[in-house]
Amino acid sequence: MQNKNIPNRTIWRTRGGDVKIIDQTHLPHRLVIYEINSLNTARKAIKEMKVRGAPLIGVTACYGLALAMNNDNSDSGLKFAYQTLLNTRPTAINLRWALGHMFKELISLSRSKREHAAFNFADEMVNRDITTCRRIGEHGYESIIKTRDKKKTNEPLNILTHCNAGWLAAVEWGTALSPIYKANEAGCNIHVWVDETRPRNQGAALTAWELSKKEIPHTIIVDNAGGHLMQKGLIDMCIVGADRVTSSGDVCNKIGTYLKALAANDNKVPFYVATPFSTIDWSIKNGLQEIPIEERDQDEVLFISGLAENGKIRQIELAPENSKASNYSFDVTPAHLVTSFITEEGIFNASQQGLEDFKKIHEKC
Ligand code: MRU
């Protein structure tokens, strides 16, 4: 995916072998590149949300494990690195999925082979993510066309998205935004409603940045506006990403997703969830009971940061000094509120059967 004057990927290796990322905590105001050169810098990058988004967290963790093998490739070193990275963020399942596969492969090798195999594994994860997200885009594009064809006017097709599930949340393309990029490339007349996504504003800061770089028409809205816009007929479809999907089709995604799904259901607006196979947690069924929901620091709610008039990034306090805040980062949308899953293998029903069908096709490939 070509981007003018910005890296094409969120994470890459230089010719010298260093691992670099876009530090997303500075966007949209500054493009800052951060070097991951150890287990600890990888841990920090994930924990502090320099990288975020389920697929990218998984890929970054793989490089973290590879770098750890450079320092201590013993069984205990491998176990320690695995656990350190796994503990960074609890909700997005791609982290466990990627680390689990990698750990299994490395533990079976002799120590001298581990570092080389680990970097190969991480590079392979990068390639795999790019292909997967591109294919999600191709299948999602078909859903966009179907919705557009039902629309009676030539007005732009209005798509709402929540949080950031674009290329910044993956390596390239992204999940929820990938179909939008494909539609834009094909010349479709689209407009994107971007939920700002408090408290960290991944919508206003990251999704809007991505879309503006591609010159895709978009409008940022406050998180509570979506329902009103749906009632007014101003949203034709919603596409969101996922941090974890259960085997029965419940979807865990950024806090606020559930309310959009409820409003979409009430207004008969199709609600699509774009998800790769790696985001499905086959070991659980009931999202609300079984998915650990990350609770982050209350300061993310009590303070807000942005670009001040002097060109510096500043943090300001929003609430009375003694007020407390709670900061649940994710919520669960039950499967019955999801129209379909957009995946790398096609479009599937949001049900146990739908996901079993996805699995069958995926395992054949
Ligand atoms: O806390 P984040 O920014 O890592 O959460 C990411 C999300 O929840 C996104 O909405 C996304 O849909 C999941 S990642 C493709």
Coordinates of C-alpha atoms and ligand atoms in Angstrom, one line a residue:
M1 CA 0.0 0.0 0.0
Q2 CA 1.7 3.2 -1.1
N3 CA 1.6 6.2 1.2
K4 CA 3.0 9.6 0.3
N5 CA 6.1 10.6 2.5
I6 CA 5.3 8.1 5.2
P7 CA 6.4 4.5 5.7
N8 CA 4.3 1.9 3.9
R9 CA 4.3 -0.3 6.9
T10 CA 3.8 0.1 10.7
I11 CA 6.7 -2.2 11.5
W12 CA 9.8 -3.1 9.4
R13 CA 13.3 -4.3 9.5
T14 CA 16.1 -2.2 8.2
R15 CA 18.9 -3.6 6.0
G16 CA 21.0 -3.8 9.2
G17 CA 18.3 -5.9 10.8
D18 CA 17.0 -3.3 13.3
V19 CA 13.3 -3.4 14.0
K20 CA 11.5 0.0 13.6
I21 CA 7.9 1.1 14.2
I22 CA 5.8 4.2 13.8
D23 CA 5.3 5.4 17.3
Q24 CA 1.6 6.0 17.2
T25 CA 1.5 8.0 20.4
H26 CA 2.7 11.1 18.5
L27 CA 0.1 10.9 15.7
P28 CA -1.5 12.8 14.1
H29 CA 0.8 15.6 14.9
R30 CA 4.2 14.1 14.4
L31 CA 5.6 11.1 12.5
V32 CA 8.1 9.6 15.0
I33 CA 10.0 6.4 14.3
Y34 CA 10.9 4.2 17.3
E35 CA 13.5 1.5 17.4
I36 CA 12.7 -1.8 19.0
N37 CA 16.1 -3.4 19.9
S38 CA 15.3 -5.6 22.9
L39 CA 12.6 -7.6 24.8
N40 CA 12.1 -4.5 27.0
T41 CA 11.6 -2.0 24.2
A42 CA 9.1 -4.4 22.5
R43 CA 7.3 -4.8 25.8
K44 CA 7.3 -1.0 26.3
A45 CA 6.1 -0.4 22.7
I46 CA 3.0 -2.6 23.3
K47 CA 2.3 -1.6 26.9
E48 CA 2.5 2.1 26.2
M49 CA 0.5 1.8 22.9
K50 CA 3.3 3.0 20.6
V51 CA 1.9 0.1 18.6
R52 CA -1.7 -1.0 19.1
G53 CA -4.4 -2.9 17.3
A54 CA -4.8 -6.6 17.6
P55 CA -2.8 -7.7 14.5
L56 CA 0.1 -5.3 15.1
I57 CA 0.4 -6.2 18.7
G58 CA 0.9 -9.9 17.7
V59 CA 3.5 -9.1 15.1
T60 CA 5.4 -6.7 17.4
A61 CA 5.5 -9.4 20.1
C62 CA 7.1 -11.8 17.6
Y63 CA 9.9 -9.4 17.0
G64 CA 10.2 -8.9 20.8
L65 CA 10.6 -12.7 21.2
A66 CA 13.2 -12.8 18.4
L67 CA 15.2 -10.0 20.0
A68 CA 15.1 -11.8 23.3
M69 CA 16.7 -14.8 21.7
N70 CA 19.6 -12.7 20.8
N71 CA 20.2 -12.0 24.5
D72 CA 19.2 -15.3 26.2
N73 CA 18.2 -18.3 24.0
S74 CA 17.9 -20.8 26.9
D75 CA 14.6 -22.5 27.7
S76 CA 14.1 -20.3 30.7
G77 CA 15.0 -17.2 28.6
L78 CA 12.4 -18.2 26.0
K79 CA 9.8 -18.8 28.7
F80 CA 10.5 -15.5 30.4
A81 CA 10.3 -13.5 27.2
Y82 CA 7.1 -15.3 26.2
Q83 CA 5.4 -14.5 29.5
T84 CA 6.7 -10.9 29.6
L85 CA 5.2 -10.1 26.2
L86 CA 2.0 -12.0 26.9
N87 CA 1.4 -9.9 30.0
T88 CA 1.5 -6.6 28.1
R89 CA -2.2 -6.4 27.1
P90 CA -4.9 -8.9 28.0
T91 CA -7.7 -8.5 25.5
A92 CA -6.5 -8.8 21.9
I93 CA -6.1 -12.5 21.3
N94 CA -3.6 -12.1 18.4
L95 CA -0.9 -11.6 21.0
R96 CA -1.5 -15.1 22.5
W97 CA -2.0 -16.7 19.1
A98 CA 1.2 -15.3 17.6
L99 CA 3.4 -15.9 20.7
G100 CA 1.9 -19.4 21.2
H101 CA 2.8 -20.6 17.7
M102 CA 6.2 -19.0 17.9
F103 CA 7.0 -20.5 21.3
K104 CA 6.0 -24.0 20.2
E105 CA 8.3 -23.8 17.2
L106 CA 11.3 -22.3 19.1
I107 CA 11.2 -24.6 22.1
S108 CA 11.6 -27.6 19.8
L109 CA 14.8 -26.2 18.3
S110 CA 18.4 -26.3 19.7
R111 CA 19.5 -23.1 21.3
S112 CA 21.8 -22.1 18.5
K113 CA 19.0 -22.2 15.9
R114 CA 16.5 -20.2 17.9
E115 CA 17.4 -16.6 17.1
H116 CA 17.5 -17.2 13.3
A117 CA 14.3 -19.1 13.3
A118 CA 12.6 -16.5 15.5
F119 CA 13.4 -13.6 13.1
N120 CA 12.2 -15.8 10.2
F121 CA 9.0 -16.5 12.0
A122 CA 8.4 -12.8 12.8
D123 CA 9.1 -11.8 9.1
E124 CA 6.7 -14.5 8.0
M125 CA 4.0 -13.0 10.4
V126 CA 4.5 -9.7 8.7
N127 CA 3.9 -11.2 5.2
R128 CA 1.0 -13.2 6.4
D129 CA -0.7 -10.2 8.0
I130 CA -0.3 -8.2 4.8
T131 CA -1.8 -10.9 2.6
T132 CA -4.6 -11.5 5.1
C133 CA -5.6 -7.9 5.4
R134 CA -5.5 -7.4 1.6
R135 CA -7.9 -10.3 1.2
I136 CA -10.2 -8.9 3.9
G137 CA -10.3 -5.8 1.8
E138 CA -11.2 -7.6 -1.3
H139 CA -14.1 -9.5 0.3
G140 CA -15.3 -6.4 2.3
Y141 CA -15.3 -4.5 -0.9
E142 CA -18.0 -6.8 -2.2
S143 CA -20.1 -6.0 0.8
I144 CA -19.6 -2.3 0.1
I145 CA -20.7 -2.7 -3.5
K146 CA -23.8 -4.7 -2.4
T147 CA -24.8 -2.0 0.0
R148 CA -24.1 0.7 -2.5
D149 CA -26.3 -1.0 -5.1
K150 CA -29.2 -1.0 -2.8
K151 CA -28.9 2.7 -2.3
K152 CA -31.3 4.6 -4.5
T153 CA -29.4 7.8 -4.9
N154 CA -26.0 8.7 -6.3
E155 CA -25.0 10.3 -2.9
P156 CA -21.8 8.9 -1.3
L157 CA -22.1 5.7 0.5
N158 CA -21.8 6.5 4.2
I159 CA -19.7 4.1 6.3
L160 CA -19.3 4.4 10.0
T161 CA -16.2 3.0 11.8
H162 CA -15.1 2.9 15.4
C163 CA -11.6 3.2 16.9
N164 CA -8.8 2.5 14.5
A165 CA -8.7 -0.7 12.5
G166 CA -6.8 0.6 9.6
W167 CA -3.2 -0.1 8.5
L168 CA -1.9 1.4 11.7
A169 CA -3.6 -1.4 13.6
A170 CA -2.0 -4.1 11.4
V171 CA 1.1 -4.0 9.1
E172 CA -0.5 -2.8 5.9
W173 CA -4.2 -2.3 4.8
G174 CA -5.8 -3.0 8.2
T175 CA -9.0 -4.9 8.9
A176 CA -12.1 -2.6 8.9
L177 CA -10.5 0.1 6.7
S178 CA -9.1 -2.4 4.2
P179 CA -12.4 -2.7 2.3
I180 CA -12.7 1.1 2.4
Y181 CA -9.2 1.4 0.8
K182 CA -10.2 -1.1 -1.9
A183 CA -13.5 0.8 -2.6
N184 CA -11.6 4.0 -2.8
E185 CA -9.1 2.5 -5.2
A186 CA -12.0 1.3 -7.4
G187 CA -13.4 4.8 -7.6
C188 CA -16.4 4.3 -5.3
N189 CA -18.0 7.4 -4.0
I190 CA -17.7 6.9 -0.2
H191 CA -17.7 9.0 2.9
V192 CA -16.5 7.7 6.3
W193 CA -18.0 8.7 9.7
V194 CA -15.1 8.4 12.1
D195 CA -16.0 7.9 15.8
E196 CA -13.4 9.9 17.8
T197 CA -13.2 7.0 20.3
R198 CA -12.5 8.4 23.7
P199 CA -10.5 8.2 25.8
R200 CA -7.4 7.7 23.6
N201 CA -9.0 9.0 20.4
Q202 CA -7.8 6.4 18.0
G203 CA -10.5 7.5 15.6
A204 CA -9.8 11.2 15.6
A205 CA -6.1 10.8 15.8
L206 CA -5.3 7.6 13.8
T207 CA -8.2 6.7 11.5
A208 CA -8.7 10.3 10.4
W209 CA -4.9 10.6 9.8
E210 CA -4.9 7.5 7.6
L211 CA -8.0 8.6 5.7
S212 CA -6.6 12.1 5.2
K213 CA -3.4 10.7 3.8
K214 CA -5.4 8.8 1.2
E215 CA -7.7 11.8 0.6
I216 CA -10.8 9.8 1.4
P217 CA -13.7 12.0 2.5
H218 CA -14.4 11.6 6.1
T219 CA -15.9 13.4 9.1
I220 CA -15.0 12.9 12.8
I221 CA -18.0 12.6 15.1
V222 CA -18.2 12.4 18.9
D223 CA -18.8 8.9 20.1
N224 CA -22.4 9.5 21.0
A225 CA -23.4 10.8 17.5
G226 CA -23.7 7.5 15.6
G227 CA -27.2 6.6 16.9
H228 CA -28.6 10.0 15.8
L229 CA -27.0 9.8 12.4
M230 CA -28.4 6.3 11.9
Q231 CA -31.9 7.5 12.9
K232 CA -31.5 10.3 10.2
G233 CA -30.6 7.7 7.5
L234 CA -27.1 9.2 7.3
I235 CA -25.2 5.9 7.8
D236 CA -25.5 3.1 5.2
M237 CA -23.3 0.5 6.9
C238 CA -20.9 0.1 9.8
I239 CA -17.6 -1.7 9.6
V240 CA -15.5 -2.2 12.7
G241 CA -12.6 -4.4 13.6
A242 CA -12.2 -6.9 16.5
D243 CA -9.8 -7.6 19.3
R244 CA -11.2 -11.1 20.0
V245 CA -14.1 -13.1 18.6
T246 CA -15.5 -16.1 20.4
S247 CA -16.3 -19.4 18.7
S248 CA -20.0 -18.4 18.8
G249 CA -19.4 -15.1 17.2
D250 CA -19.4 -12.6 20.1
V251 CA -17.1 -9.7 19.3
C252 CA -14.9 -7.9 21.7
N253 CA -13.7 -4.5 20.3
K254 CA -12.9 -1.0 21.5
I255 CA -15.3 0.3 24.1
G256 CA -18.4 1.9 22.5
T257 CA -18.6 -0.7 19.7
Y258 CA -21.6 -2.4 21.4
L259 CA -23.6 0.8 21.5
K260 CA -23.1 1.3 17.8
A261 CA -24.2 -2.3 17.1
L262 CA -27.4 -1.7 19.2
A263 CA -28.2 1.5 17.3
A264 CA -27.4 -0.2 14.0
N265 CA -29.8 -3.0 14.9
D266 CA -32.6 -0.7 15.8
N267 CA -32.2 1.2 12.6
K268 CA -31.6 -1.8 10.3
V269 CA -28.1 -0.6 9.3
P270 CA -25.8 -3.5 8.4
F271 CA -23.1 -4.0 11.0
Y272 CA -20.0 -5.8 9.7
V273 CA -17.0 -7.0 11.7
A274 CA -13.8 -7.4 9.8
T275 CA -11.7 -10.1 11.4
P276 CA -8.8 -12.3 10.4
F277 CA -8.7 -16.0 11.5
S278 CA -6.0 -15.1 14.1
T279 CA -8.5 -12.9 16.1
I280 CA -10.8 -15.9 16.8
D281 CA -10.5 -17.4 20.2
W282 CA -11.8 -21.0 19.6
S283 CA -11.4 -21.8 23.3
I284 CA -14.2 -19.7 24.5
K285 CA -17.9 -19.2 23.6
N286 CA -19.4 -16.5 25.8
G287 CA -17.7 -13.2 25.2
L288 CA -19.1 -11.3 28.2
Q289 CA -18.2 -14.0 30.7
E290 CA -14.9 -15.2 29.3
I291 CA -13.0 -12.3 27.7
P292 CA -10.7 -10.3 30.1
I293 CA -11.5 -6.7 29.6
E294 CA -8.5 -4.4 29.9
E295 CA -8.9 -1.6 32.4
R296 CA -6.4 1.2 31.8
D297 CA -5.2 4.1 33.9
Q298 CA -7.9 6.6 34.9
D299 CA -5.7 9.5 33.7
E300 CA -6.6 8.6 30.1
V301 CA -10.1 9.7 30.9
L302 CA -9.3 12.6 33.2
F303 CA -6.7 14.2 30.9
I304 CA -6.6 14.9 27.2
S305 CA -3.5 15.7 25.1
G306 CA -3.3 17.7 21.9
L307 CA -1.3 20.2 19.9
A308 CA -1.1 23.6 21.6
E309 CA -0.8 27.0 19.9
N310 CA 3.0 26.9 20.5
G311 CA 3.3 23.8 18.4
K312 CA 4.0 21.6 21.4
I313 CA 2.0 18.6 22.5
R314 CA 0.3 19.4 25.8
Q315 CA -1.8 17.5 28.3
I316 CA -4.7 19.2 30.0
E317 CA -6.9 18.2 32.8
L318 CA -10.7 17.8 32.0
A319 CA -12.3 17.0 35.4
P320 CA -12.4 18.3 38.9
E321 CA -9.1 17.5 40.7
N322 CA -10.7 14.9 43.1
S323 CA -12.9 13.1 40.7
K324 CA -12.1 9.5 39.8
A325 CA -12.7 7.8 36.5
S326 CA -13.1 4.3 35.3
N327 CA -11.5 3.2 32.0
Y328 CA -12.8 0.0 30.5
S329 CA -11.1 -0.3 27.2
F330 CA -13.2 -2.9 25.4
D331 CA -16.8 -4.2 25.3
V332 CA -18.5 -7.2 23.9
T333 CA -21.1 -7.1 21.1
P334 CA -23.2 -10.3 21.1
A335 CA -23.2 -12.2 17.8
H336 CA -26.9 -11.6 17.1
L337 CA -26.1 -7.9 16.6
V338 CA -23.5 -8.6 13.9
T339 CA -24.6 -8.8 10.3
S340 CA -21.6 -10.8 9.1
F341 CA -17.9 -11.3 9.5
I342 CA -15.6 -10.1 6.7
T343 CA -12.6 -12.4 6.7
E344 CA -9.7 -13.3 4.5
E345 CA -11.7 -16.3 3.2
G346 CA -14.9 -14.5 2.5
I347 CA -18.1 -13.3 4.3
F348 CA -19.5 -15.6 7.0
N349 CA -22.5 -15.6 9.3
A350 CA -21.9 -14.3 12.8
S351 CA -22.7 -17.6 14.4
Q352 CA -20.9 -20.8 15.6
Q353 CA -21.8 -22.4 12.2
G354 CA -20.6 -19.4 10.3
L355 CA -17.2 -19.5 12.1
E356 CA -16.9 -23.3 11.6
D357 CA -17.4 -22.7 7.9
F358 CA -14.7 -20.1 8.0
K359 CA -12.4 -22.5 9.8
K360 CA -13.0 -25.3 7.3
I361 CA -12.0 -23.1 4.4
H362 CA -9.1 -21.6 6.2
E363 CA -7.6 -25.0 7.2
K364 CA -7.8 -26.2 3.6
C365 CA -5.7 -23.2 2.3
Ligands
MRU1 O1 -6.6 -0.4 22.4 P1 -6.3 -0.6 20.9 O2 -6.1 0.7 20.2 O3 -5.2 -1.6 20.7 O4 -7.6 -1.3 20.3 C1 -7.8 -1.5 19.0 C2 -9.2 -1.7 18.7 O5 -10.0 -2.0 19.5 C3 -9.6 -1.4 17.3 O6 -10.9 -0.9 17.2 C4 -9.6 -2.6 16.4 O7 -10.9 -2.8 15.9 C5 -9.2 -3.9 16.8 S1 -7.6 -4.1 16.1 C6 -7.9 -4.3 14.4

